[in-house]
Coordinates of C-alpha atoms and ligand atoms in Angstrom, one line a residue:
Chain A
M1 CA 0.0 0.0 0.0
S2 CA 2.8 2.4 0.8
E3 CA 3.8 2.9 -2.8
L4 CA 0.2 3.9 -3.5
N5 CA 0.3 6.4 -0.7
E6 CA 3.5 7.9 -2.0
L7 CA 1.9 8.2 -5.5
N8 CA -1.0 10.0 -3.9
D9 CA 1.4 12.2 -2.1
L10 CA 3.1 13.1 -5.3
Y11 CA 0.0 13.6 -7.3
R12 CA -2.0 15.5 -4.8
E13 CA -5.3 16.9 -5.9
V14 CA -3.8 20.4 -5.9
I15 CA -1.0 19.4 -8.1
L16 CA -3.3 17.6 -10.6
D17 CA -5.6 20.6 -10.6
H18 CA -2.7 23.0 -11.4
A19 CA -1.4 20.6 -14.0
R20 CA -4.8 20.5 -15.7
H21 CA -5.6 24.2 -15.3
P22 CA -2.3 26.0 -15.0
R23 CA -2.6 29.6 -13.7
N24 CA -0.6 32.4 -15.2
K25 CA 0.1 30.5 -18.4
G26 CA 1.3 32.6 -21.3
A27 CA 3.7 35.5 -21.9
L28 CA 3.7 38.9 -20.3
P29 CA 3.9 41.5 -23.1
S30 CA 5.1 44.2 -20.7
A31 CA 7.8 42.0 -19.1
D32 CA 11.1 43.5 -18.2
R33 CA 12.7 40.2 -17.3
K34 CA 12.7 36.9 -19.2
A35 CA 14.5 33.6 -18.8
E36 CA 14.3 30.2 -20.4
G37 CA 14.8 26.9 -18.5
Y38 CA 15.5 23.6 -20.1
N39 CA 15.8 20.0 -18.9
P40 CA 18.0 18.3 -21.4
L41 CA 17.3 14.9 -20.0
C42 CA 13.6 15.0 -21.0
G43 CA 13.4 18.0 -23.3
D44 CA 11.1 19.9 -21.0
R45 CA 11.2 23.7 -21.5
V46 CA 9.8 26.6 -19.5
I47 CA 9.9 30.3 -20.3
L48 CA 9.2 32.8 -17.5
T49 CA 8.4 36.5 -18.0
V50 CA 8.5 38.8 -15.1
K51 CA 7.3 42.4 -14.5
L52 CA 9.3 44.0 -11.7
D53 CA 8.2 47.0 -9.7
S54 CA 10.9 48.4 -7.5
G55 CA 12.1 45.1 -6.3
V56 CA 8.7 43.5 -6.1
I57 CA 7.5 40.8 -8.5
A58 CA 4.5 42.6 -9.8
D59 CA 3.5 40.0 -12.3
V60 CA 5.0 36.7 -13.6
R61 CA 3.8 34.2 -16.2
F62 CA 5.1 31.0 -17.7
E63 CA 5.0 29.2 -21.0
G64 CA 6.3 25.8 -22.1
S65 CA 5.5 22.2 -21.8
G66 CA 6.3 19.7 -19.1
C67 CA 5.0 17.0 -16.9
A68 CA 2.3 17.4 -14.2
I69 CA 4.9 18.1 -11.5
S70 CA 6.8 20.8 -13.5
T71 CA 3.6 22.4 -14.8
A72 CA 2.0 22.5 -11.4
S73 CA 5.3 23.8 -9.9
A74 CA 5.4 26.7 -12.4
S75 CA 1.8 27.4 -11.9
I76 CA 2.0 27.5 -8.1
L77 CA 5.3 29.4 -8.2
T78 CA 3.8 32.2 -10.3
E79 CA 0.7 32.4 -8.0
T80 CA 2.8 32.4 -4.8
L81 CA 5.5 34.8 -5.9
K82 CA 3.3 37.5 -7.3
G83 CA 3.6 40.5 -4.9
K84 CA 6.7 39.1 -3.1
T85 CA 10.0 40.9 -3.1
E86 CA 13.1 39.5 -4.7
A87 CA 14.6 38.9 -1.3
E88 CA 11.5 37.0 -0.3
F89 CA 11.9 34.9 -3.4
S90 CA 15.5 34.1 -2.5
G91 CA 14.5 32.9 0.9
L92 CA 11.7 30.7 -0.5
F93 CA 14.0 29.3 -3.2
D94 CA 16.3 27.7 -0.6
K95 CA 13.4 26.5 1.5
F96 CA 11.6 25.0 -1.5
H97 CA 14.8 23.2 -2.5
T98 CA 15.1 21.7 1.0
L99 CA 11.4 20.8 0.9
V100 CA 11.6 18.7 -2.2
T101 CA 15.0 17.2 -1.5
S102 CA 14.1 16.3 2.1
G103 CA 17.2 17.5 4.0
G104 CA 15.3 16.5 7.1
E105 CA 14.1 20.0 7.9
A106 CA 10.4 20.4 8.4
P107 CA 8.8 22.9 6.2
A108 CA 8.0 26.2 7.8
T109 CA 4.5 27.1 8.9
A110 CA 1.6 26.2 6.6
S111 CA 0.6 29.8 6.2
E112 CA 3.9 30.9 4.9
W113 CA 4.0 28.0 2.5
G114 CA 0.5 28.0 1.3
K115 CA 0.2 25.6 -1.6
L116 CA 3.9 25.1 -2.0
A117 CA 3.7 22.5 0.8
V118 CA 2.0 20.0 -1.6
F119 CA 5.4 19.5 -3.2
E120 CA 6.7 17.7 -0.1
G121 CA 5.7 14.4 -1.7
V122 CA 8.4 14.9 -4.4
R123 CA 11.1 13.9 -1.9
E124 CA 10.1 10.3 -2.2
F125 CA 10.8 10.6 -6.0
P126 CA 14.4 11.9 -6.4
M127 CA 14.2 11.6 -10.2
R128 CA 11.4 14.2 -10.2
V129 CA 13.1 16.9 -8.1
K130 CA 14.3 18.5 -11.3
C131 CA 10.8 18.7 -12.6
A132 CA 9.7 20.5 -9.5
T133 CA 12.6 23.0 -9.4
L134 CA 13.0 23.9 -13.1
S135 CA 10.7 26.9 -13.0
W136 CA 12.3 28.1 -9.7
H137 CA 15.8 28.0 -11.3
T138 CA 14.4 29.8 -14.3
L139 CA 12.8 32.5 -12.2
K140 CA 16.1 33.0 -10.4
A141 CA 17.8 33.4 -13.7
A142 CA 15.2 35.9 -14.9
L143 CA 15.7 38.0 -11.8
E144 CA 19.4 37.8 -12.2
N145 CA 19.0 38.9 -15.8
K146 CA 20.8 35.8 -17.2
Q147 CA 20.7 35.5 -20.9
E148 CA 21.8 31.9 -21.3
P149 CA 19.0 29.4 -20.9
V150 CA 19.3 27.7 -17.5
T151 CA 19.4 23.9 -17.4
T152 CA 18.9 21.4 -14.7
E153 CA 22.3 19.9 -15.5
E154 CA 24.6 22.5 -14.1
Chain B
M1 CA 15.4 -19.2 -19.8
R2 CA 14.1 -16.2 -17.7
R3 CA 15.8 -17.8 -14.8
D4 CA 19.2 -17.2 -16.5
F5 CA 18.8 -13.4 -15.8
P6 CA 19.3 -12.6 -12.1
V7 CA 18.2 -9.0 -12.3
L8 CA 14.8 -10.1 -13.5
Q9 CA 14.2 -12.2 -10.4
Q10 CA 13.5 -9.3 -8.0
Q11 CA 10.7 -7.3 -6.7
V12 CA 10.4 -3.5 -6.9
Y13 CA 8.1 -1.8 -4.5
G14 CA 6.7 -5.2 -3.6
K15 CA 5.9 -6.1 -7.2
P16 CA 7.7 -8.4 -9.6
L17 CA 10.0 -6.4 -11.7
V18 CA 8.8 -5.9 -15.3
Y19 CA 11.8 -4.7 -17.2
L20 CA 10.8 -3.0 -20.4
D21 CA 13.8 -0.7 -21.0
N22 CA 15.8 -3.1 -23.1
A23 CA 16.4 -0.5 -25.9
A24 CA 18.4 1.5 -23.4
T25 CA 20.3 -1.4 -21.7
S26 CA 19.4 -5.1 -21.8
Q27 CA 20.0 -7.5 -18.9
A28 CA 23.0 -9.9 -18.7
P29 CA 22.5 -13.6 -18.2
Q30 CA 24.3 -15.4 -15.3
A31 CA 26.8 -16.9 -17.8
V32 CA 28.0 -13.4 -18.8
I33 CA 28.3 -12.3 -15.1
D34 CA 30.2 -15.5 -14.3
A35 CA 32.6 -15.0 -17.2
M36 CA 33.4 -11.5 -16.0
N37 CA 33.7 -12.6 -12.4
R38 CA 36.1 -15.4 -13.4
F39 CA 38.3 -12.8 -15.0
Y40 CA 38.4 -10.9 -11.7
L41 CA 38.8 -13.9 -9.5
E42 CA 41.3 -15.9 -11.5
Y43 CA 43.2 -14.0 -14.1
R44 CA 42.8 -10.3 -13.9
S45 CA 45.7 -8.8 -15.7
N46 CA 46.4 -6.7 -18.8
V47 CA 46.2 -7.9 -22.4
H48 CA 48.7 -8.0 -25.2
R49 CA 51.6 -7.0 -22.9
G50 CA 52.3 -9.6 -20.3
V51 CA 54.4 -12.6 -21.0
Y52 CA 53.1 -14.5 -18.0
H53 CA 50.3 -17.0 -17.6
L54 CA 47.5 -14.7 -16.4
S55 CA 48.1 -12.1 -19.1
E56 CA 48.1 -14.9 -21.7
R57 CA 44.8 -16.1 -20.4
A58 CA 43.3 -12.6 -20.4
T59 CA 44.6 -12.0 -23.9
E60 CA 43.2 -15.3 -25.1
A61 CA 39.8 -14.6 -23.7
Y62 CA 39.7 -11.0 -24.9
E63 CA 40.8 -11.9 -28.4
G64 CA 38.5 -14.9 -28.3
T65 CA 35.6 -12.5 -28.2
R66 CA 36.9 -10.8 -31.3
V67 CA 36.5 -14.2 -33.1
K68 CA 33.0 -14.6 -31.7
V69 CA 32.0 -11.1 -32.8
R70 CA 33.5 -11.7 -36.3
K71 CA 31.4 -14.9 -36.7
F72 CA 28.3 -13.2 -35.1
L73 CA 28.4 -10.5 -37.7
N74 CA 29.7 -12.9 -40.4
V75 CA 32.6 -10.8 -41.5
A76 CA 35.8 -12.0 -43.2
S77 CA 38.6 -11.2 -40.8
D78 CA 39.2 -10.6 -37.1
R79 CA 41.2 -7.6 -38.1
E80 CA 38.1 -5.8 -39.2
I81 CA 36.6 -6.0 -35.7
V82 CA 37.6 -3.0 -33.5
F83 CA 36.7 -2.9 -29.9
T84 CA 35.4 0.5 -28.6
R85 CA 33.5 1.8 -25.6
G86 CA 30.2 1.6 -27.3
A87 CA 28.2 2.4 -30.5
T88 CA 28.8 6.1 -29.7
E89 CA 32.5 5.7 -29.8
S90 CA 32.4 3.5 -32.9
I91 CA 30.6 6.2 -34.8
N92 CA 32.8 8.9 -33.5
L93 CA 35.8 6.9 -34.6
V94 CA 34.6 6.7 -38.1
A95 CA 33.4 10.3 -38.3
H96 CA 36.7 11.7 -37.0
S97 CA 39.1 9.3 -38.5
Y98 CA 37.5 8.6 -41.9
G99 CA 35.7 12.0 -42.0
R100 CA 38.7 14.2 -41.3
K101 CA 40.9 12.4 -43.8
F102 CA 38.5 11.9 -46.7
L103 CA 35.8 14.6 -46.5
R104 CA 36.3 18.0 -48.0
E105 CA 34.4 21.2 -48.1
G106 CA 31.1 20.8 -49.9
D107 CA 31.1 17.0 -49.6
E108 CA 27.7 15.7 -48.4
I109 CA 27.0 13.3 -45.6
V110 CA 23.5 11.8 -45.6
I111 CA 21.8 10.8 -42.3
S112 CA 18.1 10.5 -41.5
H113 CA 15.6 12.3 -39.4
M114 CA 15.4 9.3 -37.0
E115 CA 19.0 9.1 -35.9
H116 CA 20.1 8.8 -32.3
H117 CA 22.1 11.9 -31.3
S118 CA 25.2 9.6 -31.5
N119 CA 24.8 9.5 -35.2
I120 CA 24.1 13.2 -35.6
V121 CA 26.5 15.1 -33.4
P122 CA 29.8 13.4 -34.5
W123 CA 28.9 14.3 -38.1
Q124 CA 28.1 17.8 -37.2
L125 CA 31.5 18.1 -35.6
V126 CA 33.2 16.7 -38.7
C127 CA 31.2 19.1 -40.9
G128 CA 32.4 21.9 -38.7
M129 CA 36.0 20.8 -39.2
T130 CA 35.9 19.9 -42.9
G131 CA 33.2 22.1 -44.4
A132 CA 31.2 19.0 -45.4
V133 CA 27.4 19.4 -45.3
L134 CA 24.8 17.3 -43.5
K135 CA 21.7 16.2 -45.5
V136 CA 18.8 14.6 -43.7
I137 CA 16.3 12.0 -45.1
P138 CA 12.8 12.9 -43.9
I139 CA 10.4 10.4 -42.4
N140 CA 6.7 9.8 -42.8
D141 CA 3.9 9.7 -40.2
R142 CA 4.5 6.0 -39.6
G143 CA 8.1 6.7 -38.9
E144 CA 9.5 5.3 -42.1
L145 CA 12.2 6.8 -44.3
I146 CA 10.7 8.4 -47.4
W147 CA 12.6 6.7 -50.2
E148 CA 12.0 9.2 -52.9
E149 CA 13.5 11.9 -50.7
F150 CA 16.5 9.8 -50.1
E151 CA 17.0 9.4 -53.8
K152 CA 16.7 13.1 -54.2
L153 CA 19.4 13.8 -51.7
L154 CA 21.9 11.5 -53.4
G155 CA 24.1 13.3 -55.9
P156 CA 27.7 13.6 -57.1
K157 CA 28.7 15.3 -53.8
T158 CA 27.4 12.5 -51.6
R159 CA 30.4 10.8 -50.0
F160 CA 28.9 9.2 -46.9
V161 CA 25.6 7.7 -45.7
S162 CA 25.4 7.1 -42.0
I163 CA 22.1 5.5 -41.1
V164 CA 20.4 3.8 -38.2
H165 CA 19.6 0.2 -38.8
V166 CA 16.8 0.1 -36.3
S167 CA 15.4 3.2 -34.7
N168 CA 15.5 3.3 -30.9
S169 CA 12.6 5.6 -30.5
L170 CA 10.3 4.3 -33.2
G171 CA 11.4 0.7 -33.7
T172 CA 11.5 1.1 -37.5
I173 CA 13.7 -1.3 -39.3
N174 CA 15.2 0.6 -42.2
P175 CA 15.7 -1.0 -45.7
V176 CA 19.5 -1.0 -45.1
K177 CA 20.4 -3.4 -47.9
R178 CA 18.6 -1.2 -50.5
I179 CA 20.2 1.9 -49.0
I180 CA 23.7 0.5 -49.1
D181 CA 23.3 -0.7 -52.7
R182 CA 22.0 2.6 -53.8
A183 CA 24.8 4.6 -52.0
H184 CA 27.4 2.3 -53.4
E185 CA 26.1 2.9 -56.9
I186 CA 27.1 6.6 -56.6
G187 CA 30.4 5.8 -54.8
A188 CA 29.4 6.7 -51.2
K189 CA 30.5 4.8 -48.1
V190 CA 27.9 3.6 -45.6
L191 CA 27.9 3.2 -41.9
L192 CA 25.1 1.4 -40.1
D193 CA 24.3 2.3 -36.5
G194 CA 23.4 -1.2 -35.4
A195 CA 22.9 -0.4 -31.7
Q196 CA 19.3 -1.6 -31.8
A197 CA 19.7 -4.2 -34.5
V198 CA 22.0 -6.9 -33.2
S199 CA 19.8 -8.1 -30.3
H200 CA 16.7 -8.4 -32.4
M201 CA 17.8 -9.9 -35.7
R202 CA 20.6 -11.7 -37.5
V203 CA 23.0 -9.2 -39.0
D204 CA 25.2 -10.4 -41.8
A205 CA 27.6 -7.5 -42.5
Q206 CA 29.2 -9.2 -45.6
K207 CA 25.8 -9.8 -47.2
L208 CA 24.7 -6.3 -46.4
D209 CA 28.0 -5.1 -47.8
C210 CA 28.0 -2.1 -45.3
D211 CA 31.4 -0.4 -45.0
F212 CA 31.1 0.1 -41.3
F213 CA 28.8 -1.3 -38.6
A214 CA 28.6 -0.1 -35.0
F215 CA 27.0 -1.6 -31.9
S216 CA 27.2 -1.6 -28.1
G217 CA 27.8 -4.7 -25.9
H218 CA 25.4 -3.6 -23.2
K219 CA 22.4 -3.7 -25.5
L220 CA 23.4 -7.3 -26.5
F221 CA 23.2 -8.6 -23.0
G222 CA 26.8 -7.8 -22.2
A223 CA 28.7 -5.2 -20.1
T224 CA 28.4 -1.4 -20.4
G225 CA 31.4 0.3 -21.8
T226 CA 31.9 -2.2 -24.6
G227 CA 31.3 -1.5 -28.2
V228 CA 32.2 -2.9 -31.6
L229 CA 33.1 -1.3 -34.9
Y230 CA 33.2 -3.4 -37.9
G231 CA 35.0 -1.8 -40.9
K232 CA 36.2 -3.1 -44.2
S233 CA 39.9 -3.6 -43.9
E234 CA 40.9 -1.5 -46.9
L235 CA 39.1 1.4 -45.3
L236 CA 40.4 0.9 -41.8
N237 CA 43.9 0.5 -43.2
A238 CA 43.6 3.8 -45.0
M239 CA 42.3 5.6 -41.9
P240 CA 44.5 7.4 -39.4
P241 CA 44.3 6.4 -35.7
Y242 CA 41.5 8.1 -33.8
Q243 CA 43.2 8.2 -30.4
G244 CA 46.9 7.8 -29.5
G245 CA 48.3 5.8 -26.6
G246 CA 49.5 2.4 -25.6
D247 CA 49.0 -0.7 -27.7
M248 CA 48.1 1.2 -30.9
I249 CA 51.7 1.7 -31.9
K250 CA 54.6 -0.4 -33.1
L251 CA 57.4 1.9 -32.4
V252 CA 57.5 5.3 -30.8
T253 CA 60.3 7.8 -30.9
F254 CA 59.9 11.5 -30.4
E255 CA 60.5 12.0 -34.1
K256 CA 58.1 9.4 -35.5
T257 CA 55.7 6.8 -34.5
T258 CA 54.5 3.9 -36.5
W259 CA 51.0 2.6 -36.0
N260 CA 50.2 -0.9 -35.0
D261 CA 48.3 -3.2 -37.4
L262 CA 44.6 -3.6 -37.4
P263 CA 42.6 -3.6 -35.3
L264 CA 45.0 -2.5 -32.5
K265 CA 45.7 0.7 -34.3
F266 CA 42.3 1.8 -33.1
E267 CA 42.4 0.4 -29.6
A268 CA 44.6 2.8 -27.7
G269 CA 44.9 2.2 -24.0
T270 CA 43.7 -0.6 -21.7
P271 CA 40.3 -1.7 -22.8
N272 CA 37.3 -3.0 -20.7
I273 CA 38.8 -6.5 -20.7
A274 CA 36.2 -8.1 -18.4
G275 CA 33.5 -6.4 -20.4
F276 CA 34.7 -7.9 -23.6
I277 CA 35.1 -11.3 -22.1
G278 CA 31.4 -10.9 -21.0
L279 CA 30.5 -9.9 -24.5
G280 CA 31.9 -13.1 -25.8
A281 CA 29.9 -15.1 -23.2
A282 CA 26.8 -13.2 -24.3
I283 CA 27.2 -14.2 -27.9
D284 CA 27.8 -17.8 -26.8
Y285 CA 24.7 -17.6 -24.7
L286 CA 22.6 -16.4 -27.6
E287 CA 23.8 -19.1 -29.9
E288 CA 23.2 -21.9 -27.3
L289 CA 19.8 -20.5 -26.6
D290 CA 18.7 -20.7 -30.2
F291 CA 18.8 -17.0 -31.2
E292 CA 16.3 -17.6 -34.0
A293 CA 13.7 -18.9 -31.6
A294 CA 14.3 -15.9 -29.3
I295 CA 13.7 -13.6 -32.2
R296 CA 10.4 -15.4 -33.1
H297 CA 9.2 -15.1 -29.5
E298 CA 9.9 -11.4 -29.5
R299 CA 8.1 -11.0 -32.8
E300 CA 5.0 -12.6 -31.3
L301 CA 5.2 -10.2 -28.3
L302 CA 5.4 -7.3 -30.7
V303 CA 2.2 -8.3 -32.4
Y304 CA 0.5 -9.0 -29.1
G305 CA 1.6 -5.8 -27.5
T306 CA 0.6 -3.7 -30.4
K307 CA -2.9 -5.3 -30.2
V308 CA -3.2 -4.7 -26.5
L309 CA -1.9 -1.1 -26.5
S310 CA -4.1 -0.2 -29.5
T311 CA -7.2 -0.9 -27.4
I312 CA -6.3 1.6 -24.6
P313 CA -8.2 4.9 -24.8
R314 CA -6.2 8.1 -25.1
L315 CA -3.1 6.1 -26.2
K316 CA -1.3 6.8 -29.5
L317 CA 1.6 4.8 -30.7
I318 CA 4.4 6.8 -32.2
G319 CA 6.2 4.6 -34.7
T320 CA 4.0 2.3 -36.6
A321 CA 6.3 1.2 -39.4
E322 CA 5.3 -1.9 -41.3
N323 CA 8.7 -3.4 -40.5
K324 CA 9.6 -2.8 -36.9
T325 CA 11.1 -4.4 -33.8
G326 CA 9.6 -4.6 -30.3
I327 CA 9.6 -1.0 -29.4
F328 CA 6.3 0.6 -28.2
S329 CA 6.7 4.4 -28.1
F330 CA 3.5 6.0 -27.1
V331 CA 1.8 9.2 -25.9
L332 CA -1.2 9.4 -23.6
E333 CA -3.5 12.4 -24.4
N334 CA -2.8 15.3 -22.0
I335 CA -0.5 13.2 -19.8
H336 CA 3.3 13.8 -19.8
P337 CA 5.5 10.7 -20.3
H338 CA 7.3 11.4 -17.1
D339 CA 4.2 11.1 -15.1
V340 CA 3.4 7.8 -16.9
A341 CA 6.9 6.4 -16.1
T342 CA 6.7 7.4 -12.4
I343 CA 3.4 5.8 -11.9
L344 CA 4.4 2.6 -13.8
D345 CA 7.6 2.5 -11.7
R346 CA 5.6 2.1 -8.6
E347 CA 4.0 -0.9 -10.2
G348 CA 7.4 -2.4 -10.7
I349 CA 7.4 -1.6 -14.4
A350 CA 10.6 0.0 -15.8
I351 CA 10.0 2.0 -19.0
R352 CA 11.7 5.0 -20.5
A353 CA 10.2 8.4 -20.8
G354 CA 11.8 11.3 -22.6
H355 CA 13.2 12.0 -26.1
H356 CA 15.4 8.9 -26.1
C357 CA 18.3 10.9 -27.5
T358 CA 16.4 11.5 -30.7
Q359 CA 15.1 15.0 -30.3
P360 CA 14.6 15.5 -34.1
V361 CA 12.1 12.6 -34.0
M362 CA 10.1 14.3 -31.2
Q363 CA 10.2 17.5 -33.3
R364 CA 9.0 15.6 -36.3
F365 CA 5.9 14.3 -34.4
N366 CA 5.5 17.6 -32.6
I367 CA 5.7 16.1 -29.1
P368 CA 8.1 16.8 -26.2
A369 CA 8.7 13.2 -25.4
T370 CA 7.3 9.7 -25.5
S371 CA 6.9 6.8 -23.1
R372 CA 8.8 3.8 -24.5
A373 CA 8.5 0.2 -23.6
S374 CA 11.1 -1.9 -25.3
L375 CA 11.3 -5.7 -25.5
A376 CA 13.9 -8.4 -25.2
F377 CA 13.4 -12.1 -25.9
Y378 CA 13.0 -12.7 -22.1
N379 CA 9.9 -10.6 -21.8
T380 CA 6.5 -12.3 -21.6
K381 CA 2.8 -11.7 -22.5
E382 CA 2.1 -11.4 -18.8
E383 CA 4.5 -8.4 -18.6
I384 CA 2.7 -6.7 -21.5
D385 CA -0.6 -7.3 -19.6
A386 CA 1.0 -5.7 -16.5
L387 CA 2.1 -2.7 -18.7
A388 CA -1.5 -2.3 -19.9
R389 CA -2.8 -2.5 -16.3
G390 CA -0.3 0.1 -15.3
I391 CA -1.3 2.4 -18.1
Y392 CA -5.0 2.1 -17.0
K393 CA -3.8 3.2 -13.5
V394 CA -2.2 6.2 -15.0
L395 CA -5.4 7.0 -16.8
E396 CA -7.3 6.6 -13.5
I397 CA -5.0 9.1 -11.7
F398 CA -5.1 11.6 -14.5
K399 CA -8.8 11.1 -15.4
Ligands
PLP401 C1 20.2 3.7 -32.3 C2 21.3 4.0 -31.3 N1 22.4 4.4 -31.6 C3 23.4 4.7 -30.8 C4 23.2 4.5 -29.4 C5 24.3 4.8 -28.5 O1 24.8 3.6 -27.8 P1 25.8 3.7 -26.6 O2 25.3 4.8 -25.7 O3 25.8 2.4 -26.1 O4 27.1 4.2 -27.2 C6 22.0 4.0 -29.0 C7 21.7 3.8 -27.5 O5 20.7 4.3 -27.0 C8 21.0 3.8 -29.9 O6 19.8 3.3 -29.6

């Protein structure tokens, strides 16, 4: 039974919902930051466009194709990060990475995490960590104004 | 016969392992593992150099595999069998050694739209170095080469045709004999990427009359890091060494070095000795098993699996060539192959999801990736049924 529970943990209803109905999908015409992320192992690609307003992520959208985990991750990322500062993103970036790779540390309070907590199930699926983090790496690159596409194979 | 394969005897997540990623790497029978172990336990030593008992045994076993491979591919001489690290290295060897010596600016190299990256990138590198130009044979919606387009690509500038014998992402068996004859008519040389061919059919390199043939040991039930390049001796003789080092020379001074004879000219450095001893054991195993019967069984599984998978809703097979091997590449409507593979994995079913190192094939079919179940002769109908049940589970989760 345990493997079924793990599958249910991975494919939580929230994740399936965001995979089916991704939020903030498309390009921001008025974006002032843009980055492309690529997973050469599976060919998945994500493009993030960001509108910044004095250090605050005023708007962010994503395009591309990927699995349920990467699509839901991009969708929830864009939802969560809208209105947050770049510094807040940096903090969350590290915590999210810890969340999906286990690291042992318990995730912070549910209120801070919001929907991000549903990605906890990924830690039982090490091969899928890259799917969950691709859009995060891409957003980081966008904020740092990196021109080269980021890949999961640094 | 299944009992000969230790890896297949295990459970994964409490379920019997169903191994359907044979196109990536097939499993080794106990006889292969034993042969490699014996090398480590009894006579581990280097080849060609030692004048003592262990090294003589190692050399004999290593060179014994060369004889077995020569017979397996039915070629004329052991000297035409070069040991490499894999099909990839075999192709790189030809691209770099033959290509850099014999290809000039404006010369054309013909490949196909269904090549593995291993048979694209080395030629791109050579084109970059020589000014030669790459031409690509398109494929149709079933995943077959379009013959008329191939004919159109051939011309006075065509010097080389490098083509996959069996596609790893579509299963298509290409009409290689026809391709070789046609290419030879206009004076082009032909390399066959046989990585997916040798474990699924009898390959007779002399009858095919290919100029080069490449394959990997690990897809033929042997060790990883072993590969074979067959080349016609007059071509191999005319080619410069690909890498320099020990064993590939006769005499080295700082002024001048003379190359060793074939095939050692192309085998610089200490090879994967145990691995090649295992490859010899794998060929012995196949012959003792009755390779023809194994091929027939796999063929039945292909027919059965195609029938079973075709009845699954939302499933589309990619690669439906008339003439194909046991590769089921498929997409499920609105479900990404990674999610398919993860869910199947928890059912104990190992398949591949991704572009299978054939990104142009994915672009051709306008998909990011496929799920791929690939057969070996040790697979069973029950395993195909398990695959189908697993896919229904995926559909249930993503309903
Ligand atoms: C058609 C084809 N060519 C070449 C290769 C490369 O083989 P290797 O990685 O063993 O060198 C493969 C392996 O996937 C293949 O399927």
